[in-house]
CSV table of C-alpha atoms and ligand atoms in Angstrom, one decimal:
chain,number,residue,atom,x,y,z
A,15,MET,CA,20.1,-1.7,82.0
A,16,LEU,CA,22.2,-1.1,79.0
A,17,GLY,CA,19.5,0.2,76.7
A,18,ASP,CA,21.7,1.7,74.0
A,19,LEU,CA,23.9,-1.4,73.5
A,20,LEU,CA,22.0,-2.4,70.4
A,21,THR,CA,22.0,1.0,68.7
A,22,ARG,CA,25.5,0.7,67.1
A,23,PRO,CA,26.0,-1.8,64.2
A,24,LEU,CA,29.0,-3.6,65.8
A,25,LEU,CA,29.1,-5.2,69.2
A,26,PHE,CA,32.0,-7.1,70.6
A,27,VAL,CA,31.5,-9.2,73.7
A,28,GLY,CA,34.7,-10.0,75.6
A,29,GLY,CA,35.8,-11.3,79.0
A,30,LYS,CA,37.9,-14.0,80.7
A,31,GLY,CA,37.4,-17.7,79.9
A,32,GLY,CA,34.1,-19.1,81.1
A,33,VAL,CA,32.5,-15.9,82.4
A,34,GLY,CA,29.5,-16.1,80.1
A,35,LYS,CA,30.6,-14.4,76.9
A,36,THR,CA,28.9,-16.8,74.5
A,37,THR,CA,25.7,-16.8,76.6
A,38,THR,CA,25.6,-13.0,76.7
A,39,ALA,CA,26.4,-12.6,73.0
A,40,ALA,CA,23.7,-15.0,72.0
A,41,ALA,CA,21.2,-13.4,74.4
A,42,LEU,CA,21.9,-9.9,72.9
A,43,ALA,CA,21.7,-11.3,69.3
A,44,LEU,CA,18.3,-12.7,70.1
A,45,ALA,CA,17.3,-9.3,71.7
A,46,ALA,CA,18.5,-7.5,68.5
A,47,ALA,CA,16.5,-9.9,66.3
A,48,GLU,CA,13.5,-9.4,68.5
A,49,ARG,CA,13.8,-5.7,67.7
A,50,ASP,CA,13.7,-6.6,64.0
A,51,ARG,CA,17.3,-5.8,63.6
A,52,ARG,CA,18.8,-8.2,61.1
A,53,CYS,CA,21.5,-9.6,63.3
A,54,LEU,CA,24.6,-11.8,62.6
A,55,LEU,CA,26.1,-13.5,65.6
A,56,VAL,CA,29.8,-14.3,64.9
A,57,SER,CA,32.1,-16.6,66.9
A,58,THR,CA,35.9,-16.3,66.6
A,59,ASP,CA,36.3,-19.1,69.1
A,60,PRO,CA,37.8,-22.2,67.6
A,61,ALA,CA,35.8,-24.2,70.1
A,62,HIS,CA,32.6,-23.6,68.1
A,63,SER,CA,30.5,-23.0,71.1
A,64,LEU,CA,27.6,-21.4,69.2
A,65,ALA,CA,26.8,-24.7,67.5
A,66,ASP,CA,26.7,-26.3,71.0
A,67,LEU,CA,24.5,-23.5,72.4
A,68,PHE,CA,22.0,-23.6,69.6
A,69,GLY,CA,22.2,-27.4,69.3
A,70,ARG,CA,22.8,-27.4,65.5
A,71,SER,CA,25.8,-27.2,63.2
A,72,ILE,CA,26.7,-23.7,62.1
A,73,GLY,CA,30.3,-23.6,60.7
A,74,ASN,CA,32.2,-21.2,58.5
A,75,ARG,CA,29.2,-19.7,56.6
A,76,GLU,CA,26.2,-17.5,57.5
A,77,THR,CA,23.5,-19.8,58.8
A,78,ALA,CA,19.9,-18.7,59.5
A,79,LEU,CA,18.9,-19.5,63.1
A,80,ALA,CA,15.6,-17.7,63.6
A,81,ALA,CA,13.7,-14.7,62.1
A,82,SER,CA,16.3,-11.9,61.7
A,83,LEU,CA,19.0,-14.0,63.2
A,84,TRP,CA,22.0,-15.6,61.5
A,85,ALA,CA,25.2,-17.1,62.9
A,86,LEU,CA,28.7,-17.7,61.7
A,87,GLU,CA,31.7,-19.5,63.3
A,88,ILE,CA,34.9,-18.4,61.8
A,89,ASP,CA,37.3,-21.3,61.5
A,90,PRO,CA,40.9,-20.1,61.7
A,91,ASP,CA,42.3,-23.3,60.2
A,92,GLN,CA,40.0,-23.3,57.2
A,93,GLN,CA,40.7,-19.6,56.8
A,94,ALA,CA,44.4,-20.1,56.8
A,95,ASP,CA,44.2,-23.0,54.3
A,96,GLU,CA,42.1,-20.9,51.9
A,97,HIS,CA,44.5,-18.0,52.2
A,98,LEU,CA,47.4,-20.3,51.6
A,99,ALA,CA,45.8,-21.9,48.5
A,100,THR,CA,45.3,-18.4,47.0
A,101,VAL,CA,48.9,-17.4,47.7
A,102,LYS,CA,50.2,-20.7,46.2
A,103,ALA,CA,48.2,-20.2,43.0
A,104,ARG,CA,49.5,-16.7,42.7
A,105,MET,CA,53.1,-17.7,43.2
A,106,LYS,CA,53.0,-20.5,40.8
A,107,ARG,CA,52.0,-18.1,38.0
A,108,LEU,CA,55.4,-16.5,38.6
A,109,VAL,CA,57.8,-19.4,38.8
A,110,HIS,CA,59.0,-22.2,36.5
A,111,PRO,CA,56.9,-25.4,37.0
A,112,ARG,CA,60.2,-26.9,38.1
A,113,SER,CA,59.9,-24.8,41.3
A,114,TYR,CA,56.3,-25.7,42.2
A,115,ALA,CA,57.3,-28.3,44.7
A,116,GLU,CA,59.6,-25.8,46.4
A,117,VAL,CA,56.8,-23.2,46.5
A,118,ASP,CA,54.5,-25.8,48.1
A,119,ARG,CA,57.2,-26.8,50.6
A,120,GLN,CA,57.9,-23.2,51.7
A,121,LEU,CA,54.2,-22.3,52.0
A,122,ASP,CA,53.4,-25.4,53.9
A,123,LEU,CA,56.0,-24.4,56.4
A,124,ALA,CA,54.7,-20.9,56.6
A,125,ARG,CA,51.3,-22.4,57.4
A,126,LEU,CA,52.7,-23.4,60.7
A,127,ALA,CA,54.5,-20.1,61.4
A,128,PRO,CA,53.4,-18.0,64.4
A,129,GLY,CA,50.9,-15.4,63.4
A,130,THR,CA,49.6,-17.1,60.2
A,131,MET,CA,46.3,-18.3,61.8
A,132,GLU,CA,45.7,-15.0,63.4
A,133,ALA,CA,46.4,-13.1,60.2
A,134,ALA,CA,44.0,-15.2,58.3
A,135,MET,CA,41.4,-15.0,61.0
A,136,LEU,CA,41.8,-11.2,61.3
A,137,GLU,CA,41.3,-10.8,57.6
A,138,ARG,CA,38.0,-12.6,57.8
A,139,VAL,CA,37.0,-10.6,60.9
A,140,ALA,CA,37.6,-7.4,59.0
A,141,GLU,CA,35.5,-8.7,56.1
A,142,VAL,CA,32.6,-9.6,58.5
A,143,MET,CA,32.9,-6.2,60.1
A,144,GLU,CA,32.3,-4.6,56.7
A,145,MET,CA,28.8,-6.2,56.7
A,146,ALA,CA,27.7,-4.3,59.8
A,147,GLY,CA,25.3,-1.6,58.9
A,148,ARG,CA,25.0,-3.1,55.3
A,149,GLU,CA,23.9,-6.7,55.0
A,150,TYR,CA,23.2,-6.7,58.7
A,151,ASP,CA,21.9,-4.0,61.1
A,152,GLN,CA,23.7,-5.6,63.9
A,153,VAL,CA,26.8,-7.8,64.1
A,154,VAL,CA,27.6,-9.3,67.5
A,155,PHE,CA,31.0,-10.9,68.0
A,156,ASP,CA,31.4,-13.6,70.6
A,157,THR,CA,35.1,-13.3,71.1
A,158,ALA,CA,37.7,-15.6,72.5
A,159,PRO,CA,38.9,-14.9,76.1
A,160,THR,CA,40.1,-11.4,76.8
A,161,GLY,CA,43.8,-11.4,76.3
A,162,HIS,CA,43.5,-12.9,72.8
A,163,THR,CA,40.7,-10.6,71.8
A,164,VAL,CA,42.6,-7.5,72.8
A,165,ARG,CA,45.7,-8.5,70.9
A,166,LEU,CA,43.6,-9.4,67.9
A,167,LEU,CA,41.8,-6.0,68.1
A,168,SER,CA,45.1,-4.2,68.3
A,169,LEU,CA,46.4,-5.9,65.2
A,170,PRO,CA,44.7,-3.9,62.4
A,171,GLU,CA,47.1,-1.1,63.0
A,172,VAL,CA,50.1,-3.4,62.9
A,173,MET,CA,48.8,-5.1,59.9
A,174,ALA,CA,48.3,-1.9,58.0
A,175,ALA,CA,51.8,-0.6,58.9
A,176,TRP,CA,53.1,-3.9,57.8
A,177,THR,CA,51.4,-3.9,54.4
A,178,ASP,CA,52.8,-0.4,53.9
A,179,GLY,CA,56.2,-1.8,54.4
A,180,LEU,CA,55.6,-4.6,51.9
A,181,LEU,CA,54.5,-2.0,49.3
A,182,GLY,CA,57.7,-0.2,49.8
A,183,HIS,CA,59.6,-3.5,49.6
A,184,ARG,CA,58.1,-4.5,46.3
A,185,GLU,CA,59.0,-1.2,44.8
A,186,ARG,CA,62.6,-2.2,45.4
A,187,SER,CA,61.7,-5.2,43.3
A,188,ALA,CA,63.1,-8.1,45.3
A,189,GLN,CA,64.1,-11.3,43.5
A,190,LEU,CA,61.7,-14.2,44.0
A,191,GLY,CA,64.6,-16.5,44.6
A,192,SER,CA,66.2,-14.5,47.4
A,193,ALA,CA,62.8,-13.8,48.8
A,194,LEU,CA,62.1,-17.5,49.0
A,195,ARG,CA,65.5,-18.2,50.6
A,196,HIS,CA,64.8,-15.4,53.1
A,197,LEU,CA,61.5,-17.0,54.0
A,198,GLY,CA,63.1,-20.4,54.3
A,199,GLY,CA,65.2,-19.4,57.3
A,200,GLY,CA,65.2,-16.7,59.9
A,201,ARG,CA,61.5,-15.8,59.7
A,202,LYS,CA,60.9,-13.2,62.3
A,203,LYS,CA,58.2,-13.8,64.9
A,204,GLY,CA,54.9,-12.4,63.7
A,205,ASP,CA,55.6,-12.9,60.0
A,206,ASP,CA,52.5,-13.9,58.2
A,207,LEU,CA,51.5,-14.9,54.7
A,208,SER,CA,51.3,-11.3,53.6
A,209,LEU,CA,55.0,-11.4,53.5
A,210,LEU,CA,54.9,-14.4,51.2
A,211,GLU,CA,52.7,-12.5,48.8
A,212,SER,CA,55.4,-9.9,48.5
A,213,ALA,CA,57.8,-12.7,47.5
A,214,ALA,CA,55.9,-12.9,44.2
A,215,ASP,CA,56.4,-9.2,43.6
A,216,HIS,CA,59.5,-9.5,41.4
A,217,GLU,CA,57.7,-9.0,38.1
A,218,THR,CA,56.9,-5.7,36.5
A,219,GLY,CA,54.0,-4.8,34.3
A,220,SER,CA,50.4,-5.8,34.7
A,221,ARG,CA,51.1,-8.6,37.2
A,222,ASP,CA,52.9,-6.1,39.3
A,223,GLU,CA,49.9,-3.8,39.2
A,224,GLU,CA,47.6,-6.7,40.0
A,225,LEU,CA,49.7,-7.5,43.1
A,226,ASN,CA,49.8,-3.9,44.1
A,227,ASP,CA,46.0,-3.8,43.9
A,228,VAL,CA,45.8,-6.9,46.0
A,229,LEU,CA,48.0,-5.5,48.7
A,230,GLN,CA,46.3,-2.1,48.6
A,231,ALA,CA,42.9,-3.8,48.9
A,232,ARG,CA,44.1,-5.7,51.9
A,233,ARG,CA,45.5,-2.7,53.5
A,234,ARG,CA,42.2,-0.8,53.0
A,235,LYS,CA,40.4,-3.7,54.6
A,236,PHE,CA,42.5,-3.5,57.8
A,237,VAL,CA,42.4,0.3,58.0
A,238,ARG,CA,38.7,0.3,57.5
A,239,ALA,CA,38.2,-2.3,60.3
A,240,ARG,CA,40.3,-0.2,62.6
A,241,GLU,CA,38.3,2.9,61.8
A,242,GLN,CA,35.1,1.1,62.5
A,243,LEU,CA,36.4,-0.3,65.7
A,244,LEU,CA,37.5,3.1,67.0
A,245,ASP,CA,34.3,4.9,66.0
A,246,PRO,CA,32.1,5.1,69.1
A,247,ALA,CA,29.1,5.6,66.7
A,248,VAL,CA,29.8,2.3,65.0
A,249,ALA,CA,31.4,-0.1,67.5
A,250,SER,CA,31.0,-0.9,71.2
A,251,PHE,CA,32.8,-3.3,73.4
A,252,LEU,CA,30.8,-5.1,76.2
A,253,MET,CA,32.8,-6.8,78.9
A,254,VAL,CA,31.5,-9.7,80.9
A,255,VAL,CA,32.8,-10.2,84.4
A,256,ASN,CA,32.1,-12.6,87.3
A,257,PRO,CA,32.3,-11.4,90.9
A,258,ASP,CA,35.4,-13.3,91.7
A,259,ARG,CA,39.1,-12.3,92.1
A,260,LEU,CA,40.6,-13.5,88.8
A,261,SER,CA,37.8,-12.4,86.6
A,262,VAL,CA,37.8,-8.9,88.2
A,263,LEU,CA,41.6,-8.5,88.0
A,264,GLU,CA,41.7,-9.6,84.3
A,265,THR,CA,38.8,-7.4,83.4
A,266,ILE,CA,40.4,-4.3,85.0
A,267,LYS,CA,43.6,-5.1,83.0
A,268,ALA,CA,41.6,-5.6,79.8
A,269,ALA,CA,39.7,-2.4,80.2
A,270,GLU,CA,42.9,-0.5,80.6
A,271,MET,CA,44.4,-2.0,77.5
A,272,LEU,CA,41.2,-1.3,75.5
A,273,ARG,CA,41.3,2.3,76.7
A,274,ARG,CA,44.9,2.5,75.6
A,275,PHE,CA,43.9,1.4,72.1
A,276,SER,CA,41.0,3.9,72.2
A,277,VAL,CA,38.5,1.1,71.8
A,278,PRO,CA,35.1,2.3,73.1
A,279,VAL,CA,34.1,0.2,76.0
A,280,THR,CA,30.4,0.8,76.6
A,281,GLY,CA,29.2,-1.5,79.2
A,282,LEU,CA,29.7,-4.2,81.7
A,283,VAL,CA,27.7,-7.3,82.4
A,284,VAL,CA,28.3,-8.6,85.9
A,285,ASN,CA,27.3,-12.2,85.5
A,286,ARG,CA,26.5,-15.0,87.9
A,287,VAL,CA,25.7,-12.8,90.9
A,288,LEU,CA,24.2,-14.9,93.7
A,289,PRO,CA,20.5,-14.1,93.9
A,290,ASP,CA,19.2,-12.5,97.1
A,291,ASP,CA,16.9,-15.4,97.9
A,292,ALA,CA,19.6,-18.1,97.7
A,293,ASP,CA,19.8,-19.4,101.3
A,294,GLY,CA,22.0,-21.6,103.4
A,295,VAL,CA,25.2,-21.2,105.4
A,296,PHE,CA,27.4,-22.1,102.5
A,297,LEU,CA,25.9,-19.6,100.2
A,298,ALA,CA,25.9,-16.9,102.9
A,299,ALA,CA,29.7,-17.3,103.1
A,300,ARG,CA,30.0,-17.1,99.3
A,301,ARG,CA,27.8,-14.1,99.3
A,302,ARG,CA,30.1,-12.3,101.7
A,303,GLN,CA,33.1,-13.0,99.5
A,304,GLU,CA,31.2,-11.9,96.5
A,305,ALA,CA,30.1,-8.6,98.1
A,306,ALA,CA,33.7,-7.5,98.2
A,307,TYR,CA,34.2,-8.2,94.5
A,308,LEU,CA,30.9,-6.5,93.6
A,309,GLU,CA,32.2,-3.4,95.5
A,310,GLU,CA,35.5,-3.6,93.7
A,311,ILE,CA,33.7,-3.8,90.3
A,312,ASP,CA,31.5,-0.7,91.2
A,313,ARG,CA,34.7,1.2,92.2
A,314,ALA,CA,36.8,0.2,89.3
A,315,PHE,CA,34.1,0.7,86.7
A,316,ALA,CA,32.2,3.6,88.4
A,317,ARG,CA,31.8,5.4,85.1
A,318,LEU,CA,30.8,2.4,83.0
A,319,PRO,CA,27.1,1.5,82.6
A,320,ARG,CA,26.6,-2.0,84.0
A,321,VAL,CA,24.0,-4.6,84.7
A,322,ARG,CA,24.0,-7.5,87.2
A,323,VAL,CA,22.8,-10.9,86.0
A,324,PRO,CA,22.0,-13.4,88.7
A,325,LEU,CA,23.4,-16.9,88.8
A,326,LEU,CA,20.6,-19.0,87.4
A,327,PRO,CA,19.6,-22.4,88.8
A,328,GLY,CA,20.7,-24.1,85.5
A,329,ASP,CA,22.7,-23.5,82.4
A,330,VAL,CA,21.2,-21.1,79.9
A,331,HIS,CA,20.4,-22.9,76.7
A,332,GLU,CA,16.8,-22.6,75.7
A,333,ILE,CA,16.0,-19.7,73.3
A,334,GLU,CA,13.4,-18.4,75.8
A,335,ALA,CA,15.9,-18.3,78.6
A,336,LEU,CA,18.5,-16.6,76.4
A,337,LEU,CA,16.0,-14.0,75.3
A,338,ALA,CA,14.9,-13.3,78.9
A,339,LEU,CA,18.6,-12.8,79.6
A,340,GLY,CA,18.9,-10.4,76.7
A,341,ARG,CA,15.9,-8.4,77.9
A,342,ARG,CA,17.4,-8.2,81.3
A,343,ILE,CA,20.5,-6.6,79.8
A,344,VAL,CA,19.0,-4.2,77.2
A,345,GLY,CA,15.4,-4.1,78.3
A,346,ALA,CA,12.2,-5.2,76.6
A,347,PRO,CA,11.6,-4.0,73.0
A,348,PRO,CA,9.5,-0.9,72.6
A,349,PRO,CA,5.9,-1.8,71.8
A,350,ALA,CA,5.3,-2.0,68.0
B,2,ATP,N1,24.0,-16.3,84.8
B,2,ATP,C1,24.2,-17.6,84.6
B,2,ATP,N2,23.7,-18.5,85.5
B,2,ATP,C2,23.9,-19.8,85.3
B,2,ATP,N3,24.7,-20.3,84.3
B,2,ATP,C3,25.3,-19.5,83.5
B,2,ATP,C4,25.1,-18.1,83.6
B,2,ATP,N4,25.8,-17.5,82.6
B,2,ATP,C5,26.4,-18.5,81.9
B,2,ATP,N5,26.1,-19.7,82.4
B,2,ATP,C6,26.6,-21.0,82.0
B,2,ATP,O1,28.0,-21.1,82.2
B,2,ATP,C7,28.6,-21.8,81.1
B,2,ATP,C8,29.7,-21.0,80.5
B,2,ATP,O2,29.1,-19.9,79.8
B,2,ATP,P1,29.6,-19.4,78.4
B,2,ATP,O3,29.8,-20.5,77.5
B,2,ATP,O4,28.7,-18.3,77.9
B,2,ATP,O5,31.0,-18.7,78.8
B,2,ATP,P2,32.1,-18.2,77.9
B,2,ATP,O6,32.7,-16.9,78.5
B,2,ATP,O7,31.6,-18.1,76.5
B,2,ATP,O8,33.2,-19.3,78.0
B,2,ATP,P3,34.5,-19.5,77.0
B,2,ATP,O9,35.5,-18.6,77.5
B,2,ATP,O10,34.9,-21.0,77.3
B,2,ATP,O11,34.1,-19.3,75.6
B,2,ATP,C9,27.5,-22.2,80.2
B,2,ATP,O12,27.1,-23.5,80.5
B,2,ATP,C10,26.3,-21.3,80.5
B,2,ATP,O13,25.0,-21.8,80.3
B,3,MG,MG1,32.4,-18.9,74.7
């Protein structure tokens, strides 16, 4: 049992595709709500699986699901569009109306550049993380499959360093024209819209200060997110694994990477373990194969608290079934 999983305000649930992340995150969110912890369940998965799971539309705003439980599906597309609209408006205040069409063209191109969606998404994630321990006692992130999550989580550091670079850049007072030309061609991989914001930084005076404030605020947001993420008293990372070869391999790799970034991994849910009473020749063969992977999991994660969850006869959709799963992972709530 992972009894202390719901004692920190931030919980990230990660793992390979299809292992049961969304199910586990929802189960734990329900368990948190059952403990009267105001809980926000957040999905960063563009597939919008929370809506499917709870059988209702949720979308890009906090939506009440049950007592003490809210959900939010961050939409990277919408997020990037909103960000782009802000940047466009800001740049148009700095150029002659004659150049508006060119500003639009450049920024519409940037919308498609690698990194743009992730940057917009990450900024939103950072904002939602800020709500943990304030508006909500518990924020549970149902993340996209492992590789992406780990990369995303490692970005705040990069983003902060980047914004620092931009601040230095604008002090050298680059010309908007040359900045736009620079953006038009030869964009380096990983550029995001924050670079475009710096293109507007050619003016001095109050506008300059305003931009400086915007960049500084952005930087603080990412630094703060990173601090939260690395603070074992604030954040925990729960990994979900299935007892099969690919899932085990990927989870071992992900755990190593998280450790390298000093992200506190606090537990492991071994999901879809064949129940003892499942009978038949076919299942006996499967169970033998599974036993080897269960052993490997125990060996590789000997120091990590973990809980086994059986393969259930059907998909887990009903609230009661999800809550039962949550209790299996963190235990029943203490009597009132
Ligand atoms: N222990 C279990 N027993 C039976 N079915 C399960 C169990 N855990 C999860 N499932 C089912 O497996 C399917 C996939 O689970 P889920 O959507 O939680 O995975 P995921 O890791 O979020 O997938 P994705 O990577 O696509 O987001 C769902 O239909 C879910 O109901
Ligand atoms: Mg999912």
